[in-house]
XYZ file of C-alpha atoms in Angstrom:
503
model
C 4.703 109.963 -43.107
C 7.617 110.383 -45.472
C 8.674 113.727 -46.884
C 7.478 112.703 -50.349
C 3.997 111.841 -49.084
C 3.470 115.045 -47.079
C 1.826 117.966 -48.879
C 4.370 120.578 -49.897
C 3.959 123.978 -48.288
C 6.164 125.904 -50.705
C 4.471 128.590 -52.798
C 5.681 126.846 -55.976
C 4.577 123.356 -54.860
C 3.652 121.038 -57.696
C 0.021 120.239 -58.428
C -1.004 116.787 -57.264
C -3.760 114.398 -58.233
C -6.172 112.471 -56.077
C -5.380 108.894 -55.102
C -5.608 106.582 -58.181
C -8.041 104.339 -56.304
C -10.546 107.185 -56.552
C -11.109 106.038 -60.153
C -12.434 102.724 -58.873
C -14.619 104.400 -56.236
C -16.150 106.842 -58.706
C -16.690 104.126 -61.282
C -18.427 101.850 -58.783
C -20.617 104.726 -57.669
C -21.689 105.541 -61.216
C -22.213 101.886 -62.147
C -24.383 101.252 -59.089
C -26.775 103.970 -60.259
C -27.140 102.267 -63.649
C -27.799 98.671 -62.529
C -31.556 99.236 -62.713
C -31.182 100.516 -66.296
C -29.293 97.344 -67.291
C -32.009 95.185 -65.707
C -34.714 97.101 -67.565
C -32.863 96.613 -70.846
C -32.381 92.902 -70.075
C -36.087 92.241 -69.470
C -37.501 94.608 -72.079
C -35.374 95.658 -75.062
C -33.021 92.642 -75.039
C -35.813 90.137 -74.287
C -33.697 88.469 -71.535
C -30.833 87.776 -73.933
C -27.737 87.218 -71.792
C -25.276 87.948 -74.607
C -26.788 91.345 -75.473
C -27.025 92.267 -71.804
C -23.383 91.322 -71.206
C -22.266 93.412 -74.194
C -24.298 96.391 -72.938
C -22.849 95.988 -69.439
C -19.308 95.774 -70.837
C -19.855 98.900 -72.930
C -21.219 100.728 -69.907
C -18.258 99.705 -67.718
C -15.789 100.785 -70.412
C -17.502 104.147 -70.858
C -17.773 104.844 -67.115
C -14.168 103.868 -66.342
C -12.885 105.877 -69.301
C -14.790 109.038 -68.387
C -13.875 108.671 -64.720
C -10.193 108.275 -65.553
C -10.296 111.353 -67.767
C -11.960 113.392 -65.015
C -9.375 112.147 -62.487
C -6.497 113.157 -64.757
C -7.898 116.674 -65.133
C -8.454 117.235 -61.390
C -5.366 118.550 -59.570
C -4.733 120.462 -56.384
C -1.855 122.426 -54.892
C -1.181 123.198 -51.226
C 0.916 126.327 -50.646
C 1.868 127.979 -47.386
C -1.282 130.140 -47.389
C -3.922 128.583 -49.628
C -5.102 125.545 -51.511
C -5.678 125.716 -55.262
C -7.944 123.333 -57.163
C -8.100 122.853 -60.929
C -10.956 120.809 -62.384
C -13.152 120.383 -65.438
C -12.871 118.653 -68.799
C -14.026 121.223 -71.355
C -14.643 124.189 -69.074
C -11.599 124.488 -66.819
C -12.174 125.840 -63.330
C -9.362 127.272 -61.204
C -10.256 127.892 -57.578
C -8.108 129.347 -54.813
C -9.183 128.949 -51.182
C -7.056 130.932 -48.666
C -6.481 129.153 -45.354
C -7.698 132.129 -43.346
C -11.088 131.951 -45.124
C -11.634 128.277 -44.348
C -14.036 127.902 -41.447
C -14.298 124.141 -41.279
C -12.417 121.077 -42.508
C -14.254 117.771 -42.224
C -13.210 114.235 -43.144
C -15.552 111.512 -44.321
C -14.897 107.835 -44.961
C -17.497 105.580 -46.499
C -17.201 101.845 -45.957
C -15.228 101.095 -49.139
C -13.021 104.147 -48.557
C -12.218 102.935 -45.042
C -11.207 99.537 -46.385
C -8.914 101.221 -48.920
C -7.508 103.737 -46.418
C -8.973 106.751 -48.234
C -10.851 109.811 -46.992
C -12.779 112.751 -48.427
C -11.780 116.253 -47.337
C -14.524 118.913 -47.435
C -13.594 122.595 -47.088
C -16.184 125.173 -46.088
C -15.721 128.947 -45.882
C -19.148 129.968 -44.583
C -20.177 131.628 -47.835
C -23.631 130.040 -47.563
C -23.182 127.816 -50.621
C -22.254 124.641 -48.760
C -18.903 123.055 -49.534
C -16.433 125.382 -51.255
C -13.883 122.686 -52.029
C -13.883 118.913 -51.955
C -10.972 116.535 -52.354
C -12.621 113.185 -52.910
C -10.331 110.245 -52.132
C -7.036 111.232 -50.570
C -5.090 108.807 -48.469
C -6.086 109.050 -44.824
C -2.572 110.256 -43.956
C -2.638 113.050 -46.556
C -6.167 114.055 -45.537
C -5.222 114.391 -41.867
C -1.999 116.211 -42.777
C -3.934 118.727 -44.872
C -6.416 119.297 -42.054
C -3.600 119.790 -39.520
C -1.801 122.181 -41.873
C -4.867 124.413 -42.134
C -5.441 124.346 -38.359
C -1.796 125.139 -37.634
C -1.907 128.096 -39.994
C -5.071 129.410 -38.354
C -3.475 128.978 -34.927
C -0.483 131.074 -35.990
C 1.986 128.179 -36.186
C 4.816 128.824 -38.648
C 4.649 126.237 -41.380
C 8.407 125.883 -41.655
C 8.768 125.114 -37.950
C 5.886 122.664 -38.066
C 7.507 120.841 -40.980
C 10.911 120.734 -39.309
C 9.735 119.409 -35.956
C 7.989 116.080 -35.727
C 4.606 116.162 -34.069
C 4.739 114.759 -30.517
C 2.788 111.616 -29.848
C 0.017 112.522 -27.428
C -2.314 110.298 -25.491
C -5.929 110.835 -26.446
C -7.758 112.576 -23.615
C -11.140 111.355 -22.363
C -14.043 112.630 -24.482
C -16.518 115.234 -23.338
C -19.279 112.850 -24.346
C -19.399 109.359 -25.853
C -22.010 106.674 -26.439
C -21.606 102.935 -26.042
C -23.859 100.376 -27.727
C -26.323 100.397 -24.835
C -26.768 104.156 -25.096
C -27.129 103.940 -28.879
C -29.822 101.277 -28.436
C -31.722 103.577 -26.063
C -31.462 106.427 -28.555
C -32.760 104.118 -31.303
C -35.880 103.312 -29.281
C -36.820 106.998 -29.404
C -36.118 107.291 -33.152
C -39.200 105.405 -34.338
C -39.104 105.209 -38.130
C -40.720 103.471 -41.093
C -37.653 103.962 -43.268
C -37.318 100.192 -43.815
C -40.826 99.992 -45.267
C -40.074 103.052 -47.416
C -36.925 101.412 -48.809
C -38.764 98.172 -49.574
C -41.586 100.142 -51.197
C -39.155 102.094 -53.371
C -37.416 98.890 -54.477
C -40.749 97.265 -55.254
C -41.798 100.256 -57.372
C -38.560 100.287 -59.354
C -38.444 96.515 -59.788
C -42.186 95.865 -60.221
C -41.536 94.288 -63.620
C -39.835 91.384 -61.782
C -42.910 90.732 -59.598
C -45.894 88.602 -60.649
C -49.100 90.244 -61.817
C -51.407 91.256 -58.998
C -48.617 91.203 -56.419
C -49.926 94.388 -54.757
C -53.584 93.349 -54.968
C -54.745 91.901 -51.590
C -57.458 89.869 -53.348
C -54.780 87.926 -55.213
C -53.286 86.715 -51.936
C -56.693 86.045 -50.374
C -57.724 83.881 -53.316
C -54.411 82.010 -53.112
C -54.834 81.118 -49.452
C -55.899 77.522 -48.755
C -58.929 76.913 -46.611
C -60.421 80.238 -47.651
C -63.855 79.145 -46.446
C -62.403 78.489 -43.005
C -60.896 81.969 -42.916
C -64.190 83.545 -43.960
C -65.867 81.721 -41.123
C -63.595 83.088 -38.437
C -65.238 85.171 -35.739
C -64.867 88.945 -35.602
C -62.746 88.559 -32.467
C -60.194 86.445 -34.302
C -60.136 88.868 -37.204
C -59.601 91.766 -34.828
C -56.770 89.770 -33.265
C -55.089 89.386 -36.638
C -55.576 93.101 -37.325
C -54.005 93.881 -33.955
C -51.124 91.549 -34.790
C -50.597 93.406 -38.079
C -50.530 96.758 -36.259
C -48.063 95.436 -33.671
C -45.905 94.103 -36.494
C -45.777 97.559 -38.081
C -44.873 99.105 -34.719
C -42.115 96.512 -34.275
C -40.763 97.307 -37.738
C -40.785 100.999 -36.813
C -38.757 100.379 -33.655
C -36.318 98.065 -35.436
C -35.845 100.607 -38.245
C -35.155 103.361 -35.725
C -32.605 101.250 -33.850
C -30.823 100.179 -37.045
C -30.691 103.751 -38.380
C -29.316 105.016 -35.079
C -26.634 102.310 -34.929
C -25.536 103.070 -38.488
C -25.389 106.824 -37.910
C -24.195 107.100 -34.277
C -21.902 104.061 -33.970
C -18.811 104.865 -31.843
C -20.072 108.409 -31.250
C -17.404 110.522 -29.602
C -17.227 114.252 -28.879
C -13.887 115.787 -27.894
C -12.689 119.267 -27.053
C -10.076 120.501 -29.560
C -7.772 123.361 -28.599
C -5.331 123.288 -31.542
C -6.102 125.930 -34.126
C -9.530 127.357 -33.365
C -11.025 125.907 -30.131
C -13.944 123.678 -30.957
C -15.577 120.266 -30.753
C -14.388 117.257 -32.706
C -17.134 114.737 -33.470
C -16.553 111.232 -34.810
C -19.317 108.768 -35.585
C -20.594 106.272 -38.132
C -20.668 102.530 -38.787
C -20.429 102.335 -42.582
C -19.630 106.001 -43.233
C -17.185 107.436 -40.717
C -17.392 111.225 -40.351
C -14.763 113.259 -38.552
C -15.594 116.941 -38.277
C -14.523 119.865 -36.106
C -17.033 122.543 -35.148
C -15.366 125.760 -33.940
C -16.939 127.038 -30.735
C -17.072 130.638 -31.970
C -19.317 129.505 -34.836
C -21.985 128.057 -32.517
C -25.105 130.217 -32.800
C -27.580 128.402 -30.582
C -28.184 125.207 -28.637
C -31.220 122.978 -29.212
C -32.475 120.414 -26.700
C -34.889 117.947 -28.284
C -37.024 115.524 -26.333
C -40.528 114.109 -26.045
C -43.020 113.115 -23.360
C -41.631 109.576 -22.942
C -37.980 110.505 -23.483
C -38.213 113.419 -21.047
C -39.926 111.220 -18.439
C -36.834 108.990 -18.411
C -34.525 112.018 -18.459
C -33.060 111.666 -21.979
C -32.364 114.611 -24.287
C -30.788 115.202 -27.692
C -28.409 118.169 -27.796
C -27.755 119.912 -31.099
C -25.822 123.036 -31.991
C -26.916 125.456 -34.678
C -23.648 126.415 -36.309
C -22.180 128.137 -39.329
C -20.009 125.070 -39.829
C -21.219 122.353 -42.165
C -20.159 118.727 -42.467
C -19.815 116.557 -45.551
C -23.562 115.837 -45.555
C -24.463 119.538 -45.422
C -25.874 119.290 -41.904
C -25.874 122.612 -40.011
C -27.736 121.573 -36.845
C -25.026 119.295 -35.481
C -25.666 116.512 -32.991
C -23.427 117.017 -29.972
C -25.083 114.490 -27.628
C -27.802 112.342 -29.289
C -28.906 110.657 -26.047
C -27.724 112.272 -22.829
C -28.805 113.302 -19.354
C -28.932 116.957 -18.385
C -25.916 116.440 -16.143
C -23.940 115.337 -19.238
C -25.246 118.182 -21.386
C -24.416 121.031 -19.000
C -20.584 120.691 -19.347
C -20.929 120.779 -23.143
C -23.040 123.937 -22.974
C -20.548 125.451 -20.536
C -17.801 125.140 -23.182
C -19.890 127.419 -25.439
C -20.743 129.881 -22.640
C -24.388 128.793 -22.855
C -26.382 128.364 -19.664
C -29.228 125.829 -19.486
C -32.657 126.921 -18.333
C -32.797 127.149 -14.555
C -35.815 125.647 -12.723
C -36.967 129.100 -11.555
C -36.795 130.690 -15.029
C -40.077 132.512 -15.717
C -41.399 131.264 -19.058
C -44.201 133.256 -20.724
C -47.059 131.484 -22.512
C -48.595 132.732 -25.728
C -52.208 133.695 -26.405
C -54.811 130.839 -26.378
C -55.634 131.819 -29.951
C -52.660 129.594 -30.753
C -54.907 126.541 -30.400
C -58.521 127.660 -30.900
C -57.895 129.388 -34.242
C -56.223 126.251 -35.572
C -59.028 124.124 -34.080
C -61.605 126.161 -36.011
C -59.659 125.730 -39.233
C -59.440 121.943 -38.680
C -63.169 121.710 -37.921
C -64.041 123.681 -41.053
C -61.749 121.493 -43.159
C -63.373 118.311 -41.833
C -66.851 119.761 -42.453
C -65.956 120.654 -46.042
C -64.547 117.146 -46.525
C -67.781 115.606 -45.231
C -69.916 117.848 -47.444
C -67.776 117.038 -50.448
C -68.282 113.326 -49.803
C -72.047 113.806 -49.522
C -72.188 112.530 -45.952
C -73.456 115.630 -44.144
C -76.622 113.856 -43.019
C -75.043 110.431 -42.852
C -73.724 109.199 -39.515
C -70.269 109.008 -41.088
C -70.137 112.805 -40.923
C -70.134 112.681 -37.150
C -67.459 109.988 -37.234
C -65.300 112.341 -39.315
C -65.835 115.157 -36.816
C -64.621 112.844 -34.048
C -61.177 113.181 -35.600
C -61.185 116.791 -34.408
C -61.111 115.693 -30.749
C -57.539 114.288 -30.676
C -56.373 117.038 -33.037
C -57.718 119.768 -30.756
C -56.194 118.026 -27.743
C -52.781 118.022 -29.421
C -53.210 121.708 -30.341
C -53.942 122.569 -26.696
C -50.882 120.629 -25.543
C -48.730 122.380 -28.160
C -50.057 125.736 -26.937
C -49.144 124.954 -23.342
C -45.603 124.021 -24.433
C -45.032 127.073 -26.673
C -43.263 129.406 -24.248
C -40.415 131.891 -24.202
C -38.176 133.577 -21.652
C -35.549 136.305 -21.808
C -32.808 136.023 -19.198
C -29.778 138.297 -19.165
C -27.891 137.424 -22.380
C -29.939 134.480 -23.671
C -33.343 133.842 -25.185
C -35.163 130.581 -24.460
C -37.950 129.345 -26.747
C -39.937 126.151 -26.183
C -42.119 124.538 -28.830
C -43.972 121.291 -29.502
C -45.508 118.737 -27.162
C -44.752 115.424 -28.835
C -41.541 116.677 -30.446
C -40.379 118.990 -27.704
C -37.668 121.491 -28.497
C -35.949 124.062 -26.330
C -33.823 126.558 -28.269
C -31.247 128.537 -26.294
C -30.071 131.522 -28.326
C -27.145 133.774 -27.467
C -28.340 137.349 -27.931
C -24.986 138.438 -29.367
C -25.577 135.968 -32.214
C -28.931 137.502 -33.216
C -28.914 138.867 -36.774
C -32.449 140.302 -36.905
C -35.691 140.565 -34.930
C -38.887 140.927 -36.978
C -42.412 141.587 -35.706
C -45.154 140.711 -38.195
C -48.949 140.451 -38.279
C -51.073 138.308 -40.583
C -54.632 139.304 -41.590
C -55.926 136.952 -38.878
C -53.699 138.611 -36.268
C -55.016 142.168 -36.702
C -58.502 141.644 -35.172
C -56.939 140.022 -32.060
C -54.007 142.461 -31.886
C -51.523 139.567 -32.015
C -48.140 139.277 -33.688
C -45.298 136.873 -34.514
C -41.692 137.505 -33.530
C -39.126 135.974 -35.911
C -35.522 135.717 -34.715
C -32.904 135.610 -37.444
C -29.562 133.902 -36.822
C -26.797 132.813 -39.155
C -26.570 129.129 -39.979
C -29.063 126.416 -39.123
C -32.148 125.504 -41.093
C -33.336 128.460 -43.174
C -36.679 126.699 -43.776
C -37.566 126.720 -40.058
C -36.523 130.038 -38.460
C -37.001 130.633 -34.741
C -40.499 132.035 -34.173
C -42.643 133.059 -31.212
C -46.223 133.151 -32.467
C -49.521 134.547 -31.196
C -48.285 136.990 -28.573
C -49.864 140.437 -28.002
C -48.498 143.084 -30.345
C -47.286 145.300 -27.513
C -45.525 142.319 -25.880
C -43.860 141.533 -29.210
C -42.611 145.107 -29.578
C -41.326 145.120 -25.981
C -39.579 141.772 -26.533
C -37.838 143.071 -29.643
C -36.726 146.213 -27.803
C -35.343 144.179 -24.885
C -33.474 141.808 -27.205
C -31.868 144.689 -29.077
C -30.994 146.502 -25.858
C -29.416 143.471 -24.211
C -27.693 142.499 -27.439
C -25.767 145.747 -27.364
C -24.456 144.860 -23.891
C -23.869 141.130 -24.580
């Protein structure tokens, strides 16, 4: 990297603009969101007139490129020896200063087009709880990496002048802590069953339904169009059941294929490395079309989450995530550290964070059976009300509806048996879910709050819910231990607080 290309570290460094190719990227992004509008105008207002549609498209392109260029010209940034300053806005100018010592995470992201053009997006996050605090969209990859290294060197106490004077030594990349080849990604995809492909096709069909013939979504239209309809009507019930089974198997196949494709796109070339420069942490790189390169400082890890399921656990596969204060370009706060790994591969990663996995002799406590039977009563009442509302209380269909309660109650019992907790020295272990099994390992020194609450249904049974508050992670799904005796909940809170003071 030449001296002119490197970001200046002087306090009076000149303000710089983003890479000029960012105009093209932004314009393409905005135009792609308006293609449907052009098609609607073509088939409706313009009555499929090519000339009018072309003029409208040309006007749209001119407007988008002009506005994007104006925004690009008004966005500048400056890198000093202690902070980065960003100026943006057309009418309302915004001047933002982000000190290096307040930056908690610097992540790089490259979408497919950006990778082809050698550009990258730099996202800065300070842990203020508002997501990204600064974003430089479309720097050259060299400038993006140089900016990231500058911030890390500052946080590590490296003098900027010395770092600029001495060339960085060329180091051989060390083996990763964890990586996934295509075979491992394929295995992970098998456990990520998804109907996302059908959802995408359904969304496209809804937005482009004016291009489809009338009655396209009416099954009777297709039945009437089939030749030899009399022959089909004369098929035996066994053959019809065979076709129904084939349709179900086709949906299942689509679900597996969708899960595999999604996993390949997201986890392609997954690699997790230990980073010791700056703040010690994990560096994760992954992505087929969108390449993400983020560093998660170890001191910001709040908890470890091991996800699995009955089939996945039978074959010994687990998904390790870290709940962290750090956020990546997508806003994710529960970061995948090992999407498909054995316990022997997960333990060294946990060891780096001073987290111990659950030992085989760890004494897990189960919660009160009211966990399942109260929910079973609610489900049974809901099904009864549904049957009464449909006027089938006396009809045999009512009993068929109640049969749905059998598998639901069975799942509730299994969930109750897998909802357990254990307190061991300086960590809290909480298990939940049967089909989507999750083991949360929480460092007591990271606990922000411990709440004991009772709902109106808890008072008669003297039960309570313990809610553990930690920084980071999903605020919509806090860590809870439900349906335990009130006295046990109070004792658990007292033990957590007591051990937290000595953690």
